[in-house]
C-alpha atoms as one frame of an Amber mdcrd trajectory, in Angstrom:
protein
   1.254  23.160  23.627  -1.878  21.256  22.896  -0.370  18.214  24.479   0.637
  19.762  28.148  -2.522  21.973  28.103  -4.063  17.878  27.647  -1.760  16.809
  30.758  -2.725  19.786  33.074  -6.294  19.309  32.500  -5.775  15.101  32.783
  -3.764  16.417  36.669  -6.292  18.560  37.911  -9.244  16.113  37.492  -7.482
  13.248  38.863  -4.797  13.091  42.084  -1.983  10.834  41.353  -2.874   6.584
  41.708  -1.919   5.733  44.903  -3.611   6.118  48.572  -1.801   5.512  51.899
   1.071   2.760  51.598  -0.972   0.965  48.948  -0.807   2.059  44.955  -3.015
   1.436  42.200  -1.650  -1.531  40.160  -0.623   1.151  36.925   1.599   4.358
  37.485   0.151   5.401  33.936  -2.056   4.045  31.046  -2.877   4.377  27.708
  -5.238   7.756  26.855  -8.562   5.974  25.514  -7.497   6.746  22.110  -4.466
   5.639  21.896  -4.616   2.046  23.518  -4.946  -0.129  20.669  -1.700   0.257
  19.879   0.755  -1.373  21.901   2.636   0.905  24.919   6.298   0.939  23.646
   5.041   2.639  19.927   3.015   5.016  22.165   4.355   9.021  22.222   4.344
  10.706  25.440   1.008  12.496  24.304  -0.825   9.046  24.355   0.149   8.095
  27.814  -1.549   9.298  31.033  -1.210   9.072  34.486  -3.917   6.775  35.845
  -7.047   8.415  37.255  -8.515   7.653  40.210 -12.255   7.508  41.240 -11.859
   9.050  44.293 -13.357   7.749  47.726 -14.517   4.550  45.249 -17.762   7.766
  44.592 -18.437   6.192  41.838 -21.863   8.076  41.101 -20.391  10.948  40.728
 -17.864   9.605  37.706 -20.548   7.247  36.402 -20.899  10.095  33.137 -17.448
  10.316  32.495 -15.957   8.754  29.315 -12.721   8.517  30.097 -12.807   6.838
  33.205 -15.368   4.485  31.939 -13.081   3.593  29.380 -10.386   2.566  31.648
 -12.196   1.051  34.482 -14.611  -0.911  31.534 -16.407  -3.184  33.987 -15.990
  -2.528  37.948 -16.745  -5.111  41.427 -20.390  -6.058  41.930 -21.772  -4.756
  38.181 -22.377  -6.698  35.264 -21.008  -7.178  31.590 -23.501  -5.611  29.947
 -23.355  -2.277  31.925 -20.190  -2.054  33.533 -20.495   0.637  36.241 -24.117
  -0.793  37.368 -22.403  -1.703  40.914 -24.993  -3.688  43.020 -26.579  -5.572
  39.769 -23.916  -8.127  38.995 -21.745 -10.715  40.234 -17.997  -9.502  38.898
 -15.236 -10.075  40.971 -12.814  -7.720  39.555 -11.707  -4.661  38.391 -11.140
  -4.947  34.347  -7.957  -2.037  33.899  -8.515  -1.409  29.870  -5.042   0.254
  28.411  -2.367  -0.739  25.756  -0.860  -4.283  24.888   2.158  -3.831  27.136
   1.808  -1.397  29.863   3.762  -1.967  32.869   1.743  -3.191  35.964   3.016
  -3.215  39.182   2.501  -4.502  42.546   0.157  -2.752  45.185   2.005  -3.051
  48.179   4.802  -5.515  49.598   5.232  -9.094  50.416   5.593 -11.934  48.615
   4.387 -13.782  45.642   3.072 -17.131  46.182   2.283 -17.579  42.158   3.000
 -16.345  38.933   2.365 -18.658  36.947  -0.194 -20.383  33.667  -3.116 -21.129
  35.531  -6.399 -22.431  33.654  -9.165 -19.972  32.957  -7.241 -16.920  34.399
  -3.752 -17.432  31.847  -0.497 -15.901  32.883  -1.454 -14.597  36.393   0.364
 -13.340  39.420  -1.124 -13.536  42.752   0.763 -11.443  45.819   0.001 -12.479
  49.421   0.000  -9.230  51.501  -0.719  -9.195  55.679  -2.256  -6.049  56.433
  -1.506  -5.750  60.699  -4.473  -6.905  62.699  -6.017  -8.021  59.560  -6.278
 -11.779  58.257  -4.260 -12.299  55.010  -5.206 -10.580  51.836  -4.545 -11.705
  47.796  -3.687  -9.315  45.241  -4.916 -11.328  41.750  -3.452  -9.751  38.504
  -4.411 -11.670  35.526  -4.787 -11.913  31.324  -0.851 -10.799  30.951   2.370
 -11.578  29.045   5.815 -11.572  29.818   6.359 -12.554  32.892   9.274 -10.305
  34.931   8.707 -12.096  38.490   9.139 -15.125  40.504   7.765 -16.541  43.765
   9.726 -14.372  45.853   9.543 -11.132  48.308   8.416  -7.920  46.316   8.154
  -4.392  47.121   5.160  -2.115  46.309   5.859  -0.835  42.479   7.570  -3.460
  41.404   6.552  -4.174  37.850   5.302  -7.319  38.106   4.052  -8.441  33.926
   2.444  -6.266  31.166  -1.075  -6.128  29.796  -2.266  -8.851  27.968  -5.449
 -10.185  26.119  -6.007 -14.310  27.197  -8.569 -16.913  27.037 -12.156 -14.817
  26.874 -11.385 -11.228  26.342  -9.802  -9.942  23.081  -8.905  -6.298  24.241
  -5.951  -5.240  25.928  -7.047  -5.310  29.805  -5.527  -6.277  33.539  -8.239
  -8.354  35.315  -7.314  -7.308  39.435  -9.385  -9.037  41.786  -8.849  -8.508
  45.961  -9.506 -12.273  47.733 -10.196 -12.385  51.271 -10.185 -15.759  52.138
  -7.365 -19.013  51.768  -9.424 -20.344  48.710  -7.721 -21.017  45.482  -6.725
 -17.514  43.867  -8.028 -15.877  42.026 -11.463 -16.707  43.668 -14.324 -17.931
  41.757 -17.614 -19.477  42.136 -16.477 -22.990  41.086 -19.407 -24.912  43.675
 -22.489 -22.045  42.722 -21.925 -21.648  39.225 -21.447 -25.317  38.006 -23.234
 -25.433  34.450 -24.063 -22.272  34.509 -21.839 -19.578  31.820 -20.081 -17.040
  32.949 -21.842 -14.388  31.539 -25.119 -15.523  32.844 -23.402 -15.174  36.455
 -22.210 -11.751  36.300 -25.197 -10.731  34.430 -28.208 -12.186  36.430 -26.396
 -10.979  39.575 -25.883 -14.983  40.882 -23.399 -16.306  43.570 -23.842 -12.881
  44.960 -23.194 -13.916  48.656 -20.184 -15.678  47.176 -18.898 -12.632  46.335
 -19.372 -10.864  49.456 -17.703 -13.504  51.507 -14.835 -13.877  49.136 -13.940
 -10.752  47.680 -13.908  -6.964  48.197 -14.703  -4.220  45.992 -10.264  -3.398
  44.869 -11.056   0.222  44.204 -12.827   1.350  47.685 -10.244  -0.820  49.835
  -7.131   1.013  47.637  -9.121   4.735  48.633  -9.662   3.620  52.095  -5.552
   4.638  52.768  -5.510   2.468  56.096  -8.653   4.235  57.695 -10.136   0.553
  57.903  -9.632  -1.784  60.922 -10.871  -4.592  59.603 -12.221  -6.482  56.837
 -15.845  -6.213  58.275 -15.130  -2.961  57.991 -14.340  -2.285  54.479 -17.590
  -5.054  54.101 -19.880  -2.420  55.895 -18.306   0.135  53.401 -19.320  -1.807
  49.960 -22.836  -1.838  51.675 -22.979   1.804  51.744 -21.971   1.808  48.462
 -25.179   4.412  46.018 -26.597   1.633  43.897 -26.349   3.155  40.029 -29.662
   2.075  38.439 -29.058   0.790  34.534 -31.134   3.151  33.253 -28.957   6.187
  34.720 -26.065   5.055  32.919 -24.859   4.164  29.066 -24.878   0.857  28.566
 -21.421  -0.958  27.689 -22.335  -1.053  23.977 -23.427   2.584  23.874 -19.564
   2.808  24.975 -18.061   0.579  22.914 -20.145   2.201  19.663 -18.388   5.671
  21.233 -14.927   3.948  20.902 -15.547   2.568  17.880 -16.454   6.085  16.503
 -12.711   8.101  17.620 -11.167   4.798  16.769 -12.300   4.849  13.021 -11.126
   9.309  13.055  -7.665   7.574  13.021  -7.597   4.406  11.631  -8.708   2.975
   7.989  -9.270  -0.398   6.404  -8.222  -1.886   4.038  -8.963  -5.740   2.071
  -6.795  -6.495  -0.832  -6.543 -10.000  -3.018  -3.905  -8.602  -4.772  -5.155
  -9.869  -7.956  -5.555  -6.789 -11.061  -8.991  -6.200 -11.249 -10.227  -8.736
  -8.561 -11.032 -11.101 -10.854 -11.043 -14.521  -8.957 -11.961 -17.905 -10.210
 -14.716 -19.709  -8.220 -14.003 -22.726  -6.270 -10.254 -21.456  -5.650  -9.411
 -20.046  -1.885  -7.525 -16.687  -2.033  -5.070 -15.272   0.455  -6.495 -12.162
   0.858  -4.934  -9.362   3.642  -7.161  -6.946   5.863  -4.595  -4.240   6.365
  -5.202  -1.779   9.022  -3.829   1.722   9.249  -3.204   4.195  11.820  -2.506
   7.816  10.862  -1.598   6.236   7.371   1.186   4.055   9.214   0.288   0.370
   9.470  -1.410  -0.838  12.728  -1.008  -3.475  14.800  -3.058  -5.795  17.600
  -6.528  -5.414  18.711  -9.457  -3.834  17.712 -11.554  -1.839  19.482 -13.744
  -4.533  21.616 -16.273  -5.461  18.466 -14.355  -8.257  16.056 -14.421  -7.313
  12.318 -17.022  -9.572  10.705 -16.925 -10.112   7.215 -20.127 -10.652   4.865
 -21.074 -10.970   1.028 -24.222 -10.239  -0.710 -25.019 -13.815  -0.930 -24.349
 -17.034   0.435 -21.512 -18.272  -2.053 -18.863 -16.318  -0.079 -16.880 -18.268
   2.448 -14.458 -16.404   4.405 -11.983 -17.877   6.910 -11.954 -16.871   9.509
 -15.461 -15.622   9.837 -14.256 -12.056  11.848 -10.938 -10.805  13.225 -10.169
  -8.721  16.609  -6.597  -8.797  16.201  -4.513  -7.569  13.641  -0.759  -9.153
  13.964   2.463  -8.049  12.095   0.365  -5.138  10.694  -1.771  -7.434   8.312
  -4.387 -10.078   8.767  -4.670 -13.352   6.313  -8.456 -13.792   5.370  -9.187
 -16.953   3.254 -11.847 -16.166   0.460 -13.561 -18.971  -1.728 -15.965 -18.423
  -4.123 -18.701 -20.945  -5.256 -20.681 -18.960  -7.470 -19.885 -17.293 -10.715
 -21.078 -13.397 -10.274 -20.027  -9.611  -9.001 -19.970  -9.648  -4.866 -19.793
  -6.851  -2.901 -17.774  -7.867   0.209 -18.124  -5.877   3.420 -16.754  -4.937
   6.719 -18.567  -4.304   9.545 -16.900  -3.437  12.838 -19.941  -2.745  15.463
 -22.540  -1.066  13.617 -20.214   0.712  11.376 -19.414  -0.623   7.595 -15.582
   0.099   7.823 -14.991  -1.006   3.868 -15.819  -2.848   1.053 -14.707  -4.511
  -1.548 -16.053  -5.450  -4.774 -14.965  -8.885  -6.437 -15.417 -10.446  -9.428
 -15.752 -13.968  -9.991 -15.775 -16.624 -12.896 -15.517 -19.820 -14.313 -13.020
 -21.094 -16.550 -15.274 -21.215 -19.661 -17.406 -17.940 -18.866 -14.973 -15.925
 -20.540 -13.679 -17.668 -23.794 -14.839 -16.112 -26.630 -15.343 -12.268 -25.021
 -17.471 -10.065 -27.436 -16.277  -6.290 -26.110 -12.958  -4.778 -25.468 -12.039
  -1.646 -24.664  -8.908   0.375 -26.703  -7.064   3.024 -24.328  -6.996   6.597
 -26.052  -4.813   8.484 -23.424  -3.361  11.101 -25.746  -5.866  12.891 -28.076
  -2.716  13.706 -30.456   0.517  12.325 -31.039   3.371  13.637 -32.651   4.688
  12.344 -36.162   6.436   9.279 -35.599   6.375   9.304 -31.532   5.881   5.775
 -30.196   3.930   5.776 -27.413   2.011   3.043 -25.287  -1.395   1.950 -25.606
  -3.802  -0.885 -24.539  -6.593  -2.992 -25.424  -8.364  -4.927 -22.659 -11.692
  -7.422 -23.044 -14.324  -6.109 -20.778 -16.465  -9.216 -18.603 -19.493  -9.677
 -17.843 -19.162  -7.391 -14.693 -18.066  -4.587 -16.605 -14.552  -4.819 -15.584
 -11.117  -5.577 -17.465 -10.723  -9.231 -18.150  -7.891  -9.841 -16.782  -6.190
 -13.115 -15.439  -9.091 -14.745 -17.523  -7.357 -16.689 -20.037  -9.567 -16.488
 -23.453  -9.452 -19.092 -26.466  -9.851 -16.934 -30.031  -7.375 -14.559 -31.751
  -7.949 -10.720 -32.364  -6.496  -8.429 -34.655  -5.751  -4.624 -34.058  -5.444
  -2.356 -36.923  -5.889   1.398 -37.600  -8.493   3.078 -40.654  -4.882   4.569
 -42.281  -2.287   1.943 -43.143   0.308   4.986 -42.018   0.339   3.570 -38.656
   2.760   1.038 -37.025   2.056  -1.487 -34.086   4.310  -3.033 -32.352   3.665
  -5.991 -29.462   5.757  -4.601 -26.016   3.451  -6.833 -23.676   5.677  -9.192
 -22.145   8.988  -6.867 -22.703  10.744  -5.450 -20.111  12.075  -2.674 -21.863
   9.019  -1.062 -23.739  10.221   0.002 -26.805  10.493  -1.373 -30.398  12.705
  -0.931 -33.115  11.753   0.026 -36.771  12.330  -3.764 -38.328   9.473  -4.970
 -35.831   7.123  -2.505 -36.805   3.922  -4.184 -37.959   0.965  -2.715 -39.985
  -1.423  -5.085 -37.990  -1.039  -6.597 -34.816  -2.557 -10.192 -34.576  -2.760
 -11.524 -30.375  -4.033 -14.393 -28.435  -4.307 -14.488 -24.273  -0.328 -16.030
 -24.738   0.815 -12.490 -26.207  -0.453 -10.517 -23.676   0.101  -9.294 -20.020
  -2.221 -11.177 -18.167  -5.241 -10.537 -20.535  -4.179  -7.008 -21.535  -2.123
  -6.088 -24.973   0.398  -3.390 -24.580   1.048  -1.957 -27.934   3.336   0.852
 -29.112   1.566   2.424 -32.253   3.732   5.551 -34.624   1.850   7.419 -37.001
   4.264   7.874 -40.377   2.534  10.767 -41.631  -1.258  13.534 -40.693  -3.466
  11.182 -41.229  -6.043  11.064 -37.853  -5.824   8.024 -36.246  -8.971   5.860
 -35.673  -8.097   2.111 -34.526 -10.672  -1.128 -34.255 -10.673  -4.689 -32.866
 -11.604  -7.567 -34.874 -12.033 -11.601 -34.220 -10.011 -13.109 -36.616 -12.969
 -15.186 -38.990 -15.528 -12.577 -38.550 -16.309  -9.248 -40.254 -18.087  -7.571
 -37.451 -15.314  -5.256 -35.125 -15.593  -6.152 -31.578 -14.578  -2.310 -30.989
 -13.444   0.697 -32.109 -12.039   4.019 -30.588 -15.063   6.589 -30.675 -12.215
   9.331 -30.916  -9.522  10.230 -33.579  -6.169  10.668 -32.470  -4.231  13.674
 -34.388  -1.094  13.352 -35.468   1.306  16.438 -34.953   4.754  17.712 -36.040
   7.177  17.704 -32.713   6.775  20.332 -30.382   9.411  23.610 -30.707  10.228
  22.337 -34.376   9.325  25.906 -36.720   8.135  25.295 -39.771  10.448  28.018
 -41.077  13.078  26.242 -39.665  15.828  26.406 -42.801  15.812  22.174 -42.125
  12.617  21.279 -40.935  11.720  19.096 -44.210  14.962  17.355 -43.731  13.891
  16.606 -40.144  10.477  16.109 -41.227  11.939  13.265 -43.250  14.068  12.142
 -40.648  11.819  11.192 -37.875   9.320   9.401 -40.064  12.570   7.177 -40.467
  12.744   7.025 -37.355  16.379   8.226 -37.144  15.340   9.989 -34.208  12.962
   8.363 -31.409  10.586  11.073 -30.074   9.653   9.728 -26.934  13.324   9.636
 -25.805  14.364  12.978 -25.295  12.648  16.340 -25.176  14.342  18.185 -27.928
  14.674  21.939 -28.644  15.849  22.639 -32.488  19.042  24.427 -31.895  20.151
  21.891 -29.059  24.045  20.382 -29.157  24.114  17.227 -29.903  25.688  14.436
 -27.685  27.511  11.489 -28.712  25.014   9.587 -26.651  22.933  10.939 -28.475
  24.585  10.226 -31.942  25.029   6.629 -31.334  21.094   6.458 -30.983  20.526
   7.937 -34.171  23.248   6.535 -36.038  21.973   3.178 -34.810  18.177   3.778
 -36.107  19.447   4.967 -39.466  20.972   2.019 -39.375  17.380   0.056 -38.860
  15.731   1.839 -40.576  18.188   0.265 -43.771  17.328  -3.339 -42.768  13.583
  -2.345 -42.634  13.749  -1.418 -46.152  16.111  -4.503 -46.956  12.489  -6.435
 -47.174  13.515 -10.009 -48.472  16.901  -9.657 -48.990  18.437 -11.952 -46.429
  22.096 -11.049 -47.455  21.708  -7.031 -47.360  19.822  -7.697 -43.741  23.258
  -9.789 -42.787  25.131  -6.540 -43.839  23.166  -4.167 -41.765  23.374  -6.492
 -38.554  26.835  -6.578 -38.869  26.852  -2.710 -39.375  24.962  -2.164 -36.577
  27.237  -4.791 -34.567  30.553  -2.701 -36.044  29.085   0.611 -35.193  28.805
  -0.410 -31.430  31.654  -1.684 -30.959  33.247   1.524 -32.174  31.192   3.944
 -29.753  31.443   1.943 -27.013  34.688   3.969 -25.547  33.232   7.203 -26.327
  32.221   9.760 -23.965  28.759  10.498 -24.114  28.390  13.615 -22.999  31.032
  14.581 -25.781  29.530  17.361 -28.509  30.272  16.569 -31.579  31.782  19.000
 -34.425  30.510  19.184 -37.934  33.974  18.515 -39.071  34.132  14.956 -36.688
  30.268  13.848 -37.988  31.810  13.741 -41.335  35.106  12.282 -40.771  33.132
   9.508 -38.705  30.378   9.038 -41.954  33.073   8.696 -44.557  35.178   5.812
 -42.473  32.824   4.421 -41.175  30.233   3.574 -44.133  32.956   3.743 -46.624
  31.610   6.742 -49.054  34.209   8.121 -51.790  36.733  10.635 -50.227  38.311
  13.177 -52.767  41.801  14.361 -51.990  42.214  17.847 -52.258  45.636  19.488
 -53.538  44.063  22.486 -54.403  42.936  24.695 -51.277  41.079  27.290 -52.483
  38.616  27.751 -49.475  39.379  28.948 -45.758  38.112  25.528 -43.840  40.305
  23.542 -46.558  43.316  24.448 -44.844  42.193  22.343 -41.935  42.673  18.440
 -40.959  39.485  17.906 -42.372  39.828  19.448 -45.420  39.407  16.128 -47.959
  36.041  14.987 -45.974  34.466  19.168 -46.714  35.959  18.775 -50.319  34.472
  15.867 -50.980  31.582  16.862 -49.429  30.712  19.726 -51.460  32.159  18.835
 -54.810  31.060  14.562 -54.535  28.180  14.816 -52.731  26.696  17.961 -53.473
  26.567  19.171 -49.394  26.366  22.285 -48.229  24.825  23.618 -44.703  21.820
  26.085 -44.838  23.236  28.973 -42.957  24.933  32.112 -44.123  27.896  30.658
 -45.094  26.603  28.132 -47.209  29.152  26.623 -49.429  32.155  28.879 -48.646
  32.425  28.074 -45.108  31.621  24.866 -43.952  32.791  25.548 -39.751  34.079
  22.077 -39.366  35.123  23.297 -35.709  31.693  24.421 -35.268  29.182  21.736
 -32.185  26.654  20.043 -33.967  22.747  20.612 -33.243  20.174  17.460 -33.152
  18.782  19.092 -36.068  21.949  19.591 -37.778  22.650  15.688 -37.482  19.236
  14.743 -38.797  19.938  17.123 -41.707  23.545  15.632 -42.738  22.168  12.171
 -42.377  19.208  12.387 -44.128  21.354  13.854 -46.741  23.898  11.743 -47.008
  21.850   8.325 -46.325  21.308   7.490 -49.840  25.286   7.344 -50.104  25.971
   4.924 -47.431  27.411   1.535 -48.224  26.416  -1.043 -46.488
């Protein structure tokens, strides 16, 4: 709705762009807002028929943003102004829309170049002959592809699309009307000799030049054939209501406008993609200014201003200096750093800071021997033996992480209670650490870390708060400490009056089960996923408490290796029965079976009848339920807590 109610409005101001046989050189162009990004990513909301200023009245439009937008500098005004007609020396109409847009021819007959030409780049120049007038030159320069030859055209055909070249760096069509054979397009190669081109538009020089050569493109296209001759359309211009600078906005009080809806929709971005922006001096960077549009990435030109780039001192270099163009959605900026310190770096586009950035820089021996850290506390509790991840960073001299600084001195990390575990996971994919690597202190140099940071998993085996500290190994004084206790938990949803919570209790802080795995309720079935995990940890737990002996630890490896290759086949999301966990325990780890002759219980009548025997009358088993040791449900799907239970029980039997 918004979007046609935008399109009336746009119709009703401005008549379509054409005037007796001749047509404006665009059948539509960008909306202002829209044409820094280039026509064929453009929705139908962002593109406009082109306005006219009708009758070339260009008093009357003089206020209006949008048209001064598009027609950004008109015939006989100057660069710094724009629509100050009568006070500079441009020869052309500057057309400002999207990279791309179609332009087309004004009326027929035939193209006598379309070519490179120096100064002007890819240009097109059509040779019309108006009847009872002399010849006239059509000049459309600054564009791209080219989609034309030297050859007959009609009026409309699309001729090239909008281009930036040689001294502009926006999106524009310079179209320039010569009167006179001279080289095309015209310009004032004998006056202005030495003398810069903005200096001749501005200062209103080669003015008669001008006059003799040119005429003004947007009263001859609103004449629509009422003129007779070329004198004619001369006696016209000099009609023409001077507009006094002072009655109009200045080109940069336009441009600061722009600059203003531009930044509503886009952002900026500079990244060195280095952690922490910490970059060693005397090294050149490959950093990206990224620019977005609507949170989608951008591409081509600025608005009109180039992006400059600046530091709070002179020992940032940048290359290059600023950027108007932003190709392939991302724009390389070299960065080297001579001086060791904390820079901001900033932004500017116009008058606007768009972002900054703030960078950290070093020398190779400013950060050897660091004298503050920092230890990560994200959980103020942890559950009894849940391994979760921590870190320890050094902190610089800037206050930030030292990271990518390589330092030369080895630290230890240890907790107040010696019933905590650390375990290195820095340069591991997987993070997570079995029982056997479990350390009671965790000794690191730059080597063992990621980059400058230690990632340690850390289990608490029993209550005891947690308070952890940072030492240099050779010195007494800690480097840190955490200024908080972490408290240590039993697992969430596990009752105390549970009838085998002390069984689980014991469990977990032998790691049978590993918290941070799954989110357990007490009563859940167990899985023979599942089971395999457990089973395996048991397992580890054994060669943990093997210590020294090399030949047990040989045992339990090849337990472990046996026990896999047995569950490999399995399903995993099988349950498991309590008669099947204890048919699988007694093969498996090769505990005493009794044979039983003798039924004299219910469940002893079943296949598993020898394993529940034995159970009961060897091992001294029996579940905590209401049965207790006259039914033992051997048909019956395991719970997690159930497993714990039977293997924490039966763990000092197993034969390894």
């Amino acid at each position: 709705m918004k979007k046609a109610l935008f399109i009336l409005i746009l119709l009703s101001l401005f008549s379509e762009a054409s005037a007796g046989n001749f047509i404006y050189p665009f059948a539509e162009v960008a909306n202002p807002k829209c044409r820094f990004s280039s026509w064929n990513t453009l929705g139908s909301d962002c593109k406009i028929p082109l306005p006219r200023i009708e009758g070339a009245n260009y008093t009357k439009y003089k206020d209006n943003t949008t048209l001064r937008r598009i027609y950004s500098i008109l015939w006989w005004a100057t660069y710094n102004y724009g629509w100050d007609v009568w006070y500079g020396s441009h020869l052309w109409i500057d057309f400002a829309t999207s990279l791309w847009t179609p332009i087309r021819s004004i009326w027929d007959w035939e193209v006598i170049t379309a070519w490179y030409l120096n100064w002007w780049w890819n240009t097109v120049v059509i040779k019309h002959q108006i009847p009872g007038w002399k010849f006239i030159y059509s000049n459309y320069s600054h564009m791209s592809r080219i989609t034309t030859k030297k050859w007959a055209i009609k009026a409309g055909t699309n001729i090239w699309e909008v281009w930036a070249t040689w001294n502009s760096y926006w999106n524009h069509l310079h179209f320039q009307i010569d009167i006179t054979n001279q080289t095309h397009p015209y310009w004032y190669s004998t006056c202005s000799k030495w003398i810069d081109i903005m200096d001749v538009v501005n200062n209103w020089q080669c003015r008669d030049y001008l006059l003799a050569n040119t005429i003004d493109p947007i009263l001859f296209l609103e004449g629509n054939w009422t003129f007779e001759s070329i004198a004619q359309v001369q006696q016209k211009q000099s009609k023409t209501t001077k507009i006094e600078q002072k009655n109009i906005k200045t080109r940069e009080q336009i441009i600061d406008e722009e600059i203003e809806e531009f930044l509503k929709w886009h952002v900026f971005e500079l990244k060195t993609w280095v952690t922490w922006d910490n970059l060693k001096i005397n090294t050149t960077y490959v950093t990206k200014l990224n620019v977005y549009v609507n949170w989608r990435p951008f591409s081509w030109n600025l608005p009109w201003k180039w992006v400059e780039f600046s530091s709070t001192d002179w020992s940032v270099r940048f290359f290059p200096q600023s950027v108007i163009a932003i190709e392939n959605w991302s724009r390389e900026i070299n960065i080297t750093w001579t001086k060791s310190w904390k820079q901001t770096i900033k932004m500017m586009l116009g008058k606007r800071i768009v972002a900054t950035a703030d960078m950290n820089f070093f020398k190779d021996w400013d950060f050897m021997n660091p004298t503050d850290a920092v230890i990560s506390t994200p959980w103020n509790s942890v559950t009894l033996w849940e391994e979760k991840i921590w870190w320890v960073a050094f902190k610089t001299k800037f206050w930030s992480q030292q990271v990518f600084i390589p330092y030369d001195w080895t630290y230890k990390l240890r907790a107040s209670s010696w019933k905590v575990k650390f375990c290195n996971v820095s340069n591991r994919l997987v993070k997570q650490c079995w029982p056997l690597e479990m350390a009671s202190e965790l000794e690191f140099r730059y080597a063992d870390t990621k980059d400058g940071i230690l990632l340690f998993n850390m289990v608490a085996l029993d209550y005891s708060p947690i308070k952890l500290s940072l030492m240099k190994i050779g010195q007494k004084n800690e480097v840190t400490w955490t200024k908080q206790q972490v408290l240590v938990s039993n697992p969430n949803n596990l009752d105390p009056s549970y009838p085998y919570f002390q069984e689980n209790i014991d469990s977990i802080k032998k790691w049978y089960l590993r918290l941070n795995n799954w989110y357990l309720m007490q009563d859940k079935e167990i899985l023979w996923y599942q089971l395999k995990s457990v089973v395996t940890n048991m397992l580890s737990y054994e060669y943990l408490r093997s210590g020294d002996d090399i030949v047990k630890k040989l045992r339990v490896t090849k337990k472990i290796k046996a026990w896999q290759d047995f569950t490999k086949n399995m399903d995993d999301n099988k349950k498991i029965t309590r008669g099947e966990l204890s048919k699988i325990i007694f093969d498996q780890f090769w505990l005493t079976l009794t044979k039983n002759a003798d039924v004299k219980l219910n469940d002893e009548k079943w296949v598993y009848k020898d394993y529940i025997t034995s159970l009961r009358t060897g091992y001294n088993f029996c579940w905590k339920d209401q049965f207790a040791t006259n039914y033992f449900q051997p048909d019956k799907a395991l719970t997690i807590w159930e497993t714990l239970y039977f293997l924490n029980k039966m763990s000092p039997y197993v034969k390894i």
